[in-house]
Every structure is written in C-alpha cells, then in structure tokens.
Coordinates of C-alpha atoms in Angstrom, one line a residue:
X16 CA 18.4 47.1 10.8
X17 CA 18.5 46.5 14.5
X18 CA 18.8 43.0 16.0
X19 CA 15.2 43.0 17.1
X20 CA 13.8 43.9 13.7
X21 CA 16.2 41.4 12.0
X22 CA 15.0 38.7 14.3
X23 CA 11.4 39.2 13.4
X24 CA 12.1 38.7 9.7
X25 CA 14.0 35.5 10.6
X26 CA 11.5 33.7 12.8
X27 CA 9.5 32.1 10.0
X28 CA 12.5 31.2 7.8
X29 CA 14.2 29.6 10.8
X30 CA 11.0 27.8 11.8
X31 CA 10.7 26.4 8.3
X32 CA 14.4 25.5 8.3
X33 CA 13.9 23.6 11.6
X34 CA 10.7 22.0 10.3
X35 CA 12.6 20.7 7.2
X36 CA 15.5 19.5 9.4
X37 CA 13.1 17.3 11.3
X38 CA 10.6 16.4 8.6
X39 CA 12.5 13.8 6.6
X40 CA 12.5 10.2 5.7
X41 CA 10.9 8.4 8.6
X42 CA 8.6 11.3 9.4
X43 CA 6.7 10.8 6.1
X44 CA 6.6 7.0 5.9
X45 CA 5.7 6.1 9.5
X46 CA 2.5 8.1 10.3
X47 CA 0.4 6.6 7.5
X48 CA 1.3 3.0 8.7
X49 CA 0.5 4.2 12.3
X50 CA -2.9 5.4 11.0
X51 CA -3.7 2.1 9.3
X52 CA -2.8 0.0 12.3
X53 CA -4.2 2.2 15.0
X54 CA -7.6 2.7 13.3
X55 CA -10.2 4.0 15.7
X56 CA -7.4 4.4 18.3
X57 CA -5.5 6.8 16.1
X58 CA -6.0 9.9 18.2
X59 CA -4.4 8.2 21.2
X60 CA -1.7 6.7 19.1
X61 CA -0.8 9.9 17.3
X62 CA -0.7 11.7 20.7
X63 CA 2.0 9.3 21.8
X64 CA 3.8 9.7 18.4
X65 CA 3.7 13.5 18.7
X66 CA 5.0 13.5 22.2
X67 CA 8.1 11.5 21.2
X68 CA 8.3 12.8 17.6
X69 CA 7.4 16.5 18.1
X70 CA 7.2 17.5 21.8
X71 CA 10.5 15.9 22.9
X72 CA 12.5 17.2 19.9
X73 CA 11.1 20.7 20.6
X74 CA 12.3 20.4 24.2
X75 CA 15.7 19.3 22.9
X76 CA 16.0 22.4 20.8
X77 CA 14.8 24.6 23.7
X78 CA 17.2 23.0 26.2
X79 CA 20.1 23.4 23.7
X80 CA 19.2 27.1 23.2
X81 CA 19.0 27.7 27.0
X82 CA 22.6 26.4 27.3
X83 CA 23.6 29.3 24.9
X84 CA 26.4 27.0 23.6
X85 CA 27.1 25.6 20.2
X86 CA 28.4 22.3 21.6
X87 CA 25.7 19.8 22.6
X88 CA 28.1 18.1 25.0
X89 CA 27.3 21.1 27.4
X90 CA 24.0 19.4 28.2
X91 CA 25.7 16.1 29.3
X92 CA 28.8 17.4 30.9
X93 CA 27.4 17.2 34.5
X94 CA 27.6 13.4 34.2
X95 CA 31.2 13.5 33.0
X96 CA 33.1 15.0 30.1
X97 CA 34.1 11.6 28.8
X98 CA 30.5 10.3 29.0
X99 CA 29.2 13.5 27.3
X100 CA 31.7 13.2 24.4
X101 CA 31.0 9.4 23.9
X102 CA 27.2 10.0 23.9
X103 CA 27.2 12.9 21.5
X104 CA 29.7 11.2 19.1
X105 CA 27.6 7.9 19.1
X106 CA 24.4 10.0 18.6
X107 CA 26.0 12.0 15.8
X108 CA 27.1 8.9 14.0
X109 CA 23.7 7.3 14.4
X110 CA 21.7 10.3 13.1
X111 CA 24.4 11.0 10.6
X112 CA 26.4 8.7 8.3
X113 CA 25.5 5.4 9.9
X114 CA 21.7 5.5 9.7
X115 CA 19.7 8.6 9.3
X116 CA 21.5 10.4 6.4
X117 CA 21.8 7.3 4.2
X118 CA 18.1 6.6 4.9
X119 CA 17.1 9.9 3.4
X120 CA 18.6 8.8 0.0
X121 CA 17.2 5.3 0.4
X122 CA 13.7 6.4 1.3
X123 CA 13.5 9.1 -1.4
X124 CA 14.6 6.5 -4.0
X125 CA 12.4 3.6 -2.8
X126 CA 9.3 5.8 -2.4
X127 CA 9.6 8.5 -5.1
X128 CA 12.0 7.3 -7.8
X129 CA 11.7 3.5 -8.0
X130 CA 8.3 3.6 -9.7
X131 CA 10.0 5.2 -12.8
X132 CA 12.9 2.6 -13.0
X133 CA 12.7 -0.4 -15.3
X134 CA 12.9 -3.8 -13.8
X135 CA 16.5 -5.0 -13.4
X136 CA 18.0 -1.6 -13.2
X137 CA 17.2 -0.9 -9.5
X138 CA 20.7 -1.3 -8.1
X139 CA 22.4 0.8 -10.7
X140 CA 19.7 3.4 -10.5
X141 CA 20.1 3.7 -6.7
X142 CA 23.8 4.1 -7.1
X143 CA 23.4 6.9 -9.6
X144 CA 20.6 8.6 -7.7
X145 CA 22.3 8.5 -4.3
X146 CA 25.5 9.9 -5.9
X147 CA 23.5 12.9 -7.3
X148 CA 21.5 13.2 -4.0
X149 CA 24.6 13.5 -1.8
X150 CA 26.3 15.8 -4.3
X151 CA 23.4 18.3 -3.9
X152 CA 23.6 17.7 -0.1
X153 CA 27.2 18.7 -0.1
X154 CA 26.9 21.9 -2.2
X155 CA 23.9 23.1 -0.1
X156 CA 25.4 22.1 3.3
X157 CA 28.9 23.3 2.8
X158 CA 28.1 27.0 3.5
X159 CA 26.3 27.3 6.9
X160 CA 25.4 31.0 6.4
X161 CA 23.3 30.1 3.4
X162 CA 21.3 27.2 5.0
X163 CA 18.4 29.4 6.3
X164 CA 18.0 30.9 2.8
X165 CA 18.4 27.7 0.9
X166 CA 16.1 25.6 3.1
X167 CA 13.8 28.1 5.0
X168 CA 13.0 30.4 2.0
X169 CA 13.3 28.0 -1.0
X170 CA 13.1 24.3 -0.4
X171 CA 10.6 24.1 2.5
X172 CA 7.9 26.2 0.7
X173 CA 8.2 23.8 -2.2
X174 CA 7.8 20.9 0.2
X175 CA 4.8 22.4 2.0
X176 CA 3.1 23.2 -1.3
X177 CA 3.3 19.6 -2.6
X178 CA 2.2 18.3 0.9
X179 CA -0.7 20.7 1.0
X180 CA -2.1 19.5 -2.3
X181 CA -2.1 15.9 -1.1
X182 CA -3.5 16.6 2.3
X183 CA -6.3 18.8 0.9
X184 CA -7.5 15.8 -1.2
X185 CA -7.3 13.4 1.8
X186 CA -9.3 15.7 4.1
X187 CA -12.0 16.7 1.6
X188 CA -12.3 13.5 -0.3
X189 CA -11.5 10.6 2.2
X190 CA -10.9 7.1 0.8
X191 CA -13.2 5.4 3.3
X192 CA -14.2 4.9 6.9
X193 CA -11.7 4.3 9.7
X194 CA -11.4 0.7 10.7
X195 CA -10.6 -1.0 14.1
X196 CA -7.1 -1.0 15.6
X197 CA -4.9 -4.1 15.2
X198 CA -1.9 -5.5 17.1
X199 CA -0.4 -3.5 20.0
X200 CA -2.5 -0.4 18.9
X201 CA -5.6 -2.2 20.1
X202 CA -4.2 -2.7 23.7
X203 CA -1.5 -0.1 24.2
X204 CA -2.1 2.6 21.5
X205 CA -0.4 5.4 23.4
X206 CA 2.8 3.5 24.2
X207 CA 3.0 1.9 20.8
X208 CA 2.6 5.4 19.2
X209 CA 5.2 6.8 21.5
X210 CA 7.7 4.1 20.5
X211 CA 7.0 4.6 16.8
X212 CA 8.1 8.2 17.3
X213 CA 11.6 6.8 18.1
X214 CA 11.9 5.9 14.4
X215 CA 12.0 9.5 13.3
X216 CA 15.3 9.9 15.3
X217 CA 14.3 13.6 15.8
X218 CA 15.0 13.7 19.6
X219 CA 18.5 12.4 19.0
X220 CA 19.0 15.1 16.4
X221 CA 17.4 17.9 18.4
X222 CA 20.5 18.9 20.4
X223 CA 22.6 19.0 17.2
X224 CA 19.8 20.8 15.3
X225 CA 19.7 23.3 18.2
X226 CA 23.4 23.9 17.9
X227 CA 23.1 24.2 14.1
X228 CA 20.3 26.7 14.5
X229 CA 22.4 28.8 16.8
X230 CA 25.3 28.7 14.3
X231 CA 23.0 29.7 11.4
X232 CA 21.5 32.6 13.4
X233 CA 25.0 33.8 14.4
X234 CA 26.0 33.6 10.8
X235 CA 23.2 36.2 10.1
X236 CA 24.9 38.6 12.4
X237 CA 22.7 38.2 15.5
X238 CA 25.1 37.7 18.4
X239 CA 22.9 38.9 21.4
X240 CA 22.6 35.7 23.5
X241 CA 19.2 36.5 25.0
X242 CA 17.7 37.4 21.6
X243 CA 19.3 34.4 20.0
X244 CA 17.7 32.1 22.6
X245 CA 14.3 33.6 22.2
X246 CA 14.6 33.3 18.4
X247 CA 15.4 29.6 18.7
X248 CA 12.5 28.9 21.1
X249 CA 9.9 30.8 19.1
X250 CA 11.0 29.2 15.8
X251 CA 11.0 25.8 17.5
X252 CA 7.4 26.2 18.6
X253 CA 6.2 27.2 15.1
X254 CA 8.1 24.3 13.6
X255 CA 6.6 21.9 16.1
X256 CA 3.0 23.1 15.2
X257 CA 3.7 22.5 11.5
X258 CA 5.0 19.0 12.3
X259 CA 2.0 18.1 14.6
X260 CA -0.6 19.2 11.9
X261 CA 1.1 17.2 9.2
X262 CA 1.6 14.1 11.3
X263 CA -2.1 14.2 12.2
X264 CA -3.0 14.6 8.5
X265 CA -0.8 11.7 7.4
X266 CA -2.1 9.5 10.2
X267 CA -5.7 10.2 9.1
X268 CA -4.6 9.5 5.5
X269 CA -3.5 6.0 6.5
X270 CA -6.5 5.3 8.7
X271 CA -9.0 6.1 6.0
X272 CA -7.1 3.9 3.4
X273 CA -7.6 0.5 5.0
X274 CA -11.0 -0.3 3.5
X275 CA -9.8 0.5 0.0
X276 CA -6.2 -0.8 0.2
X277 CA -6.1 -3.3 3.1
X278 CA -3.4 -3.3 5.8
X279 CA 0.1 -2.7 4.4
X280 CA 3.5 -3.1 6.1
X281 CA 5.5 -0.8 3.8
X282 CA 4.9 2.9 4.4
X283 CA 6.5 3.9 1.1
X284 CA 4.3 1.6 -0.9
X285 CA 1.2 2.8 0.9
X286 CA 2.0 6.4 0.1
X287 CA 2.6 5.4 -3.5
X288 CA -0.8 3.7 -3.7
X289 CA -2.6 6.7 -2.0
X290 CA -1.2 9.3 -4.4
X291 CA -1.9 7.0 -7.3
X292 CA -5.5 6.7 -6.1
X293 CA -6.0 10.5 -6.0
X294 CA -3.9 11.6 -9.0
X295 CA -3.3 8.5 -11.2
X296 CA 0.1 8.7 -12.9
X297 CA 0.6 12.3 -11.8
X298 CA 0.5 11.1 -8.2
X299 CA 3.9 9.4 -8.8
X300 CA 5.4 12.8 -9.7
X301 CA 3.8 14.6 -6.7
X302 CA 5.0 11.9 -4.3
X303 CA 8.5 11.9 -5.8
X304 CA 8.7 15.7 -5.3
X305 CA 7.4 15.5 -1.7
X306 CA 9.8 12.7 -0.7
X307 CA 12.7 14.4 -2.5
X308 CA 12.3 17.8 -0.8
X309 CA 11.6 16.2 2.6
X310 CA 14.6 13.9 2.4
X311 CA 17.0 16.4 0.9
X312 CA 16.3 19.1 3.5
X313 CA 16.8 16.7 6.3
X314 CA 20.0 15.4 4.7
X315 CA 21.3 18.9 4.5
X316 CA 20.3 19.7 8.0
X317 CA 21.8 16.6 9.6
X318 CA 25.0 16.8 7.5
X319 CA 25.5 20.4 8.5
X320 CA 24.7 19.7 12.2
X321 CA 27.0 16.7 12.5
X322 CA 29.8 18.4 10.6
X323 CA 29.4 21.5 12.8
X324 CA 29.7 19.4 15.9
X325 CA 32.8 17.6 14.8
X326 CA 34.3 20.9 13.7
X327 CA 33.7 22.3 17.2
X328 CA 35.1 19.3 19.0
X329 CA 38.0 18.5 16.7
X330 CA 38.6 21.9 15.2
X331 CA 42.4 21.5 14.9
X332 CA 42.0 18.2 12.9
X333 CA 40.0 19.3 9.9
X334 CA 37.8 22.1 8.6
X335 CA 34.0 22.0 8.4
X336 CA 33.8 21.5 4.6
X337 CA 36.0 18.4 4.9
X338 CA 33.6 16.8 7.5
X339 CA 30.7 17.6 5.1
X340 CA 32.5 15.8 2.3
X341 CA 33.4 12.7 4.3
X342 CA 29.9 12.4 5.7
X343 CA 28.4 12.7 2.2
X344 CA 30.8 10.1 0.7
X345 CA 30.3 7.6 3.6
X346 CA 26.5 8.1 3.5
X347 CA 26.5 7.4 -0.3
X348 CA 28.2 4.0 0.4
X349 CA 25.8 3.1 3.2
X350 CA 22.7 4.1 1.4
X351 CA 23.3 1.4 -1.2
X352 CA 22.9 -1.3 1.5
X353 CA 19.1 -0.8 1.2
X354 CA 16.2 0.7 3.2
X355 CA 15.0 -2.4 5.0
X356 CA 18.4 -3.3 6.4
X357 CA 19.1 0.2 7.6
X358 CA 15.8 0.2 9.6
X359 CA 16.5 -3.3 10.9
X360 CA 19.9 -2.3 12.2
X361 CA 18.8 1.1 13.6
X362 CA 15.9 0.0 15.9
X363 CA 18.0 -1.6 18.7
X364 CA 20.4 1.4 18.7
X365 CA 17.5 3.8 18.9
X366 CA 16.0 1.9 21.8
X367 CA 19.3 2.5 23.7
X368 CA 19.9 6.1 22.7
X369 CA 16.4 7.5 22.9
X370 CA 15.8 6.9 26.6
X371 CA 19.2 8.4 27.4
X372 CA 18.5 11.5 25.3
X373 CA 15.0 11.9 26.8
X374 CA 16.5 12.0 30.3
X375 CA 19.3 14.3 29.4
X376 CA 16.9 16.8 27.8
X377 CA 14.5 16.7 30.8
X378 CA 17.3 17.1 33.3
X379 CA 18.4 20.2 31.5
X380 CA 14.9 21.6 31.3
X381 CA 14.6 21.0 35.0
X382 CA 17.6 23.1 35.8
X383 CA 15.7 25.1 38.4
X384 CA 15.3 21.9 40.4
X385 CA 18.5 19.9 39.5
X386 CA 20.9 22.8 39.1
X387 CA 23.1 20.7 36.7
X388 CA 24.4 18.9 39.9
X389 CA 26.6 15.9 39.1
X390 CA 25.3 14.2 42.2
X391 CA 21.9 14.0 40.6
X392 CA 22.9 13.6 37.0
X393 CA 25.3 10.7 37.6
X394 CA 23.1 8.1 39.4
X395 CA 20.2 9.0 37.2
X396 CA 22.1 8.6 33.9
X397 CA 23.9 5.5 35.2
X398 CA 20.6 3.6 35.9
X399 CA 19.0 4.9 32.7
X400 CA 21.9 3.9 30.6
X401 CA 22.1 0.3 32.0
X402 CA 18.4 -0.3 31.5
X403 CA 18.3 1.4 28.1
X404 CA 20.9 -1.1 27.0
X405 CA 18.7 -4.0 28.2
X406 CA 15.8 -2.4 26.2
X407 CA 18.0 -2.3 23.2
X408 CA 19.0 -6.0 23.6
X409 CA 15.4 -6.9 23.9
X410 CA 14.5 -5.0 20.8
X411 CA 17.3 -6.8 18.8
X412 CA 15.9 -10.2 19.8
X413 CA 19.0 -11.0 21.9
X414 CA 18.4 -13.7 24.4
X415 CA 19.7 -12.5 27.8
X416 CA 18.5 -15.6 29.7
X417 CA 17.4 -15.4 33.3
X418 CA 18.3 -11.7 33.4
X419 CA 15.5 -11.0 30.9
X420 CA 13.1 -13.1 33.0
X421 CA 14.0 -11.1 36.1
X422 CA 13.6 -7.8 34.4
X423 CA 10.2 -8.8 32.9
X424 CA 9.0 -9.9 36.3
X425 CA 10.2 -7.1 38.5
X426 CA 10.8 -4.0 36.4
X427 CA 7.6 -2.0 35.5
X428 CA 7.0 -1.4 31.8
X429 CA 10.0 -3.5 30.7
X430 CA 7.9 -5.7 28.4
X431 CA 6.7 -2.8 26.4
X432 CA 10.1 -1.1 26.0
X433 CA 10.0 1.4 28.9
X434 CA 11.9 -0.5 31.5
X435 CA 14.2 2.5 31.9
X436 CA 11.6 4.8 33.5
X437 CA 11.6 3.4 37.0
X438 CA 15.4 3.1 37.3
X439 CA 15.6 6.7 36.1
X440 CA 13.3 7.9 38.8
X441 CA 15.2 5.8 41.3
X442 CA 18.5 7.4 40.2
X443 CA 17.0 10.9 40.8
X444 CA 16.0 9.9 44.3
X445 CA 19.5 8.4 45.0
X446 CA 21.0 11.7 43.6
X447 CA 19.0 13.9 46.0
X448 CA 19.9 11.6 48.9
X449 CA 23.6 11.8 47.9
X450 CA 23.3 15.6 47.7
X451 CA 21.6 15.8 51.1
X452 CA 24.2 13.6 52.8
X453 CA 27.0 15.5 51.2
X454 CA 25.7 18.7 52.8

C-alpha cells in the first residue's frame, strides 16, 4: 500500500484519536454549566468557548505539524532555548501529572461512579478506582504504535455512541425553554465563554498532542514529511468539527435544563440529574460510560504525549515506558486529593500559561510575517509573560496592592482577565522597530 493510500485510511482514525485526546474531563462538565448560566446569550458564549477550546487547540496542532518536529520546544526556541524548555516542561507538568491527568480520574469517579458507592465508602472507593484507572492508562499508553488503533478505532466509537444517545434525546425532547443569562454571561458573554475554554486545558496540550500525533503516524510507517503534515492538519480539522458540534449540544442541554432543575454550580451533578431525567436509573450507567471513555482516552493521550516529550528531551536518562509508569503513579496519588481542590489550584496557573501559549501558537502560524525572528519573539513574549503572571495573581485572589490598581486603571481588558493582549501587541511593535533599527 502506498503512503497516499495508507494516509486516506488513517485520516478518520487519527481524527477520532485527536478528538478523544481533547475531549476529556473538563470538556464534558463545563459546557452544560456554561449553557445554564449564559441562557439566551448561549450562542455568543459558546462562540467564545469554541474559539479558545476548539479553534486555538486546532491551530496549536497545525502549528506543531508545520514545524515538522516531534519536539514542541521548536515552536518557542526563537525566544531562547532556556525559555522554551522551561515553558514546555511547566506546561507538560500542568496538563500532565499535576492537574489534568489526575482530573480525568477524579471527574470520572465523581460524575460516573460515585452514584453507585454507598455512603462512607467514598474515599476508599476513589483510591481503588483511580488505581484501576491508571493501570488501564499505563497498559494502553505504553505502546505508542497501538494508540491510533486502541483509541481511534475502539474507544472513541464507544464514546461517540453513548454521547449520541444522550444528545439525540436532548435535541428531540428538550427539558424546557431557555432562560435569561446570569452573572458575567449577561454583560460579557463572549469573554466569559472564552475564559471558560481555558479550563479544558486543550490549547496547552495541543503542541504536545501535535507531537504525539506525528509520532503515532510515523509509527504506522508514514515518514514523508509533507504527507505527514497534511495528515495532521486534515485530521485536526475533522476532530475540531466533532468537538464544536458536541460542545454546542452540551451547552444547549444545560440551557434547556434551568426551568426544570434550577441553576447548579457542579457540572457533574447537573449531568447526573439530566441523564436521570431522560433514562431514570439507566441514565447513571450511560453517564458512567460516557465519562469513563472520555476521561480514559484523554488520560491515555496526555500520558503518552507528556512521556513522549520527556523521552525526546531526556532520552539518555530513562526510556519512554518508565516515564509512562512514573506519570501514572504520581497521577494516582494526586487524583485522591479531590476534584474541587484540583480545579481551585489549576485556575491561576492556567491564567498564566494560556495567554503565553496563545501567543506562541499565533506567532508560529504567522511565520510568513514574523519569520521566527528572535527580535520579534523576545519582546512580544517578555511583555506577554509579565502581564500573564499578573492575570494569574489576580485570578488567585492575591492582593498586589497599588500595582493592581494601576493595571486596572491603565491596561485595557485587565479587569476581565485579558490584560496581556495590549502588551503583546506592544511587544510585536517593539520587535519590528528593533528589527528595522538592526538593519
């Protein structure tokens, strides 16, 4: 079979694999709450959510594919190799064993399994469940050449089948009328939806997922770089379409539930109530299957991606399978901290890393303009990083005194978490001036 014919048979499995990498814990629990709170502003809110939670991750995969490298540091190297290594390591730990991977076990337990556990047994049950969950993750992630087959051809179709059953009922038998928007969704629905997309962590993962996809395709014997890049891009677009349709459906599900169930703060509990409404006791089983498959495939994808990165960077230290084992063991320990604490700790970190990653991806996509020139990258990333840190401190509730007052008064969009945009643009202008003067 030629490379071209082989690539055609791989597009859909790779797209489904990418979809499953991205569609995990936060992707399932956040859109229904967004729908509840945005109400009649849900179209604007979900547009913002899809830009940060679908569009930007897609651009991250595309940008990584265009570098034709299996090391995401390549995208950041024009700033400096030290900055690139520090950023990707911190990002890998954030989307890996520190937050995102443990969250897959915590969410799948809280939302899908907890309903079957007797009172008083919750902690012990979580420990047993998370041990089994990460054991399965290890055995399915330890062989990169099998990931496309295990996820794209087996687990994802199961996930989509269960999701399809639930979404069909929601669309053709809605729970009630859409209510009015509340909170920030009433005044700034687009920006609030955009920030909610941060919680998926998908943009942070996109560079690593892009690298993992390249490795998985190469493991299938396709080594032609031009063909490999096209395969990544086409598969990424298909995966993004799947994500956008499902996010829209989940948002509508939440928006139509308010009249029947009232406003809720816990996305997992809301989903449990909705599935119980449609399917009674069987709803718990359907929800448990959806959550399990969604979280397991993401856990496998992130574990493989982070292990692959560390294996590339520190190849002489340990082999890939040992990184997989260490990440699974550490994630098992962290997952027993509890879901609420994980989300609480993650938000300030995401508010720092997300703007930085957005700018890195956009600079790489604008290669025809910026030419990977350090004179442009360095001032742009310097200003972005400084103000992203301020945004993270604000999100954590840290009091930075008069500095916060100055930023609030003079930096556009600072009060709604986008204070990094103007400094980023200023950095690009400074970079072009620097480049011009150097000539």
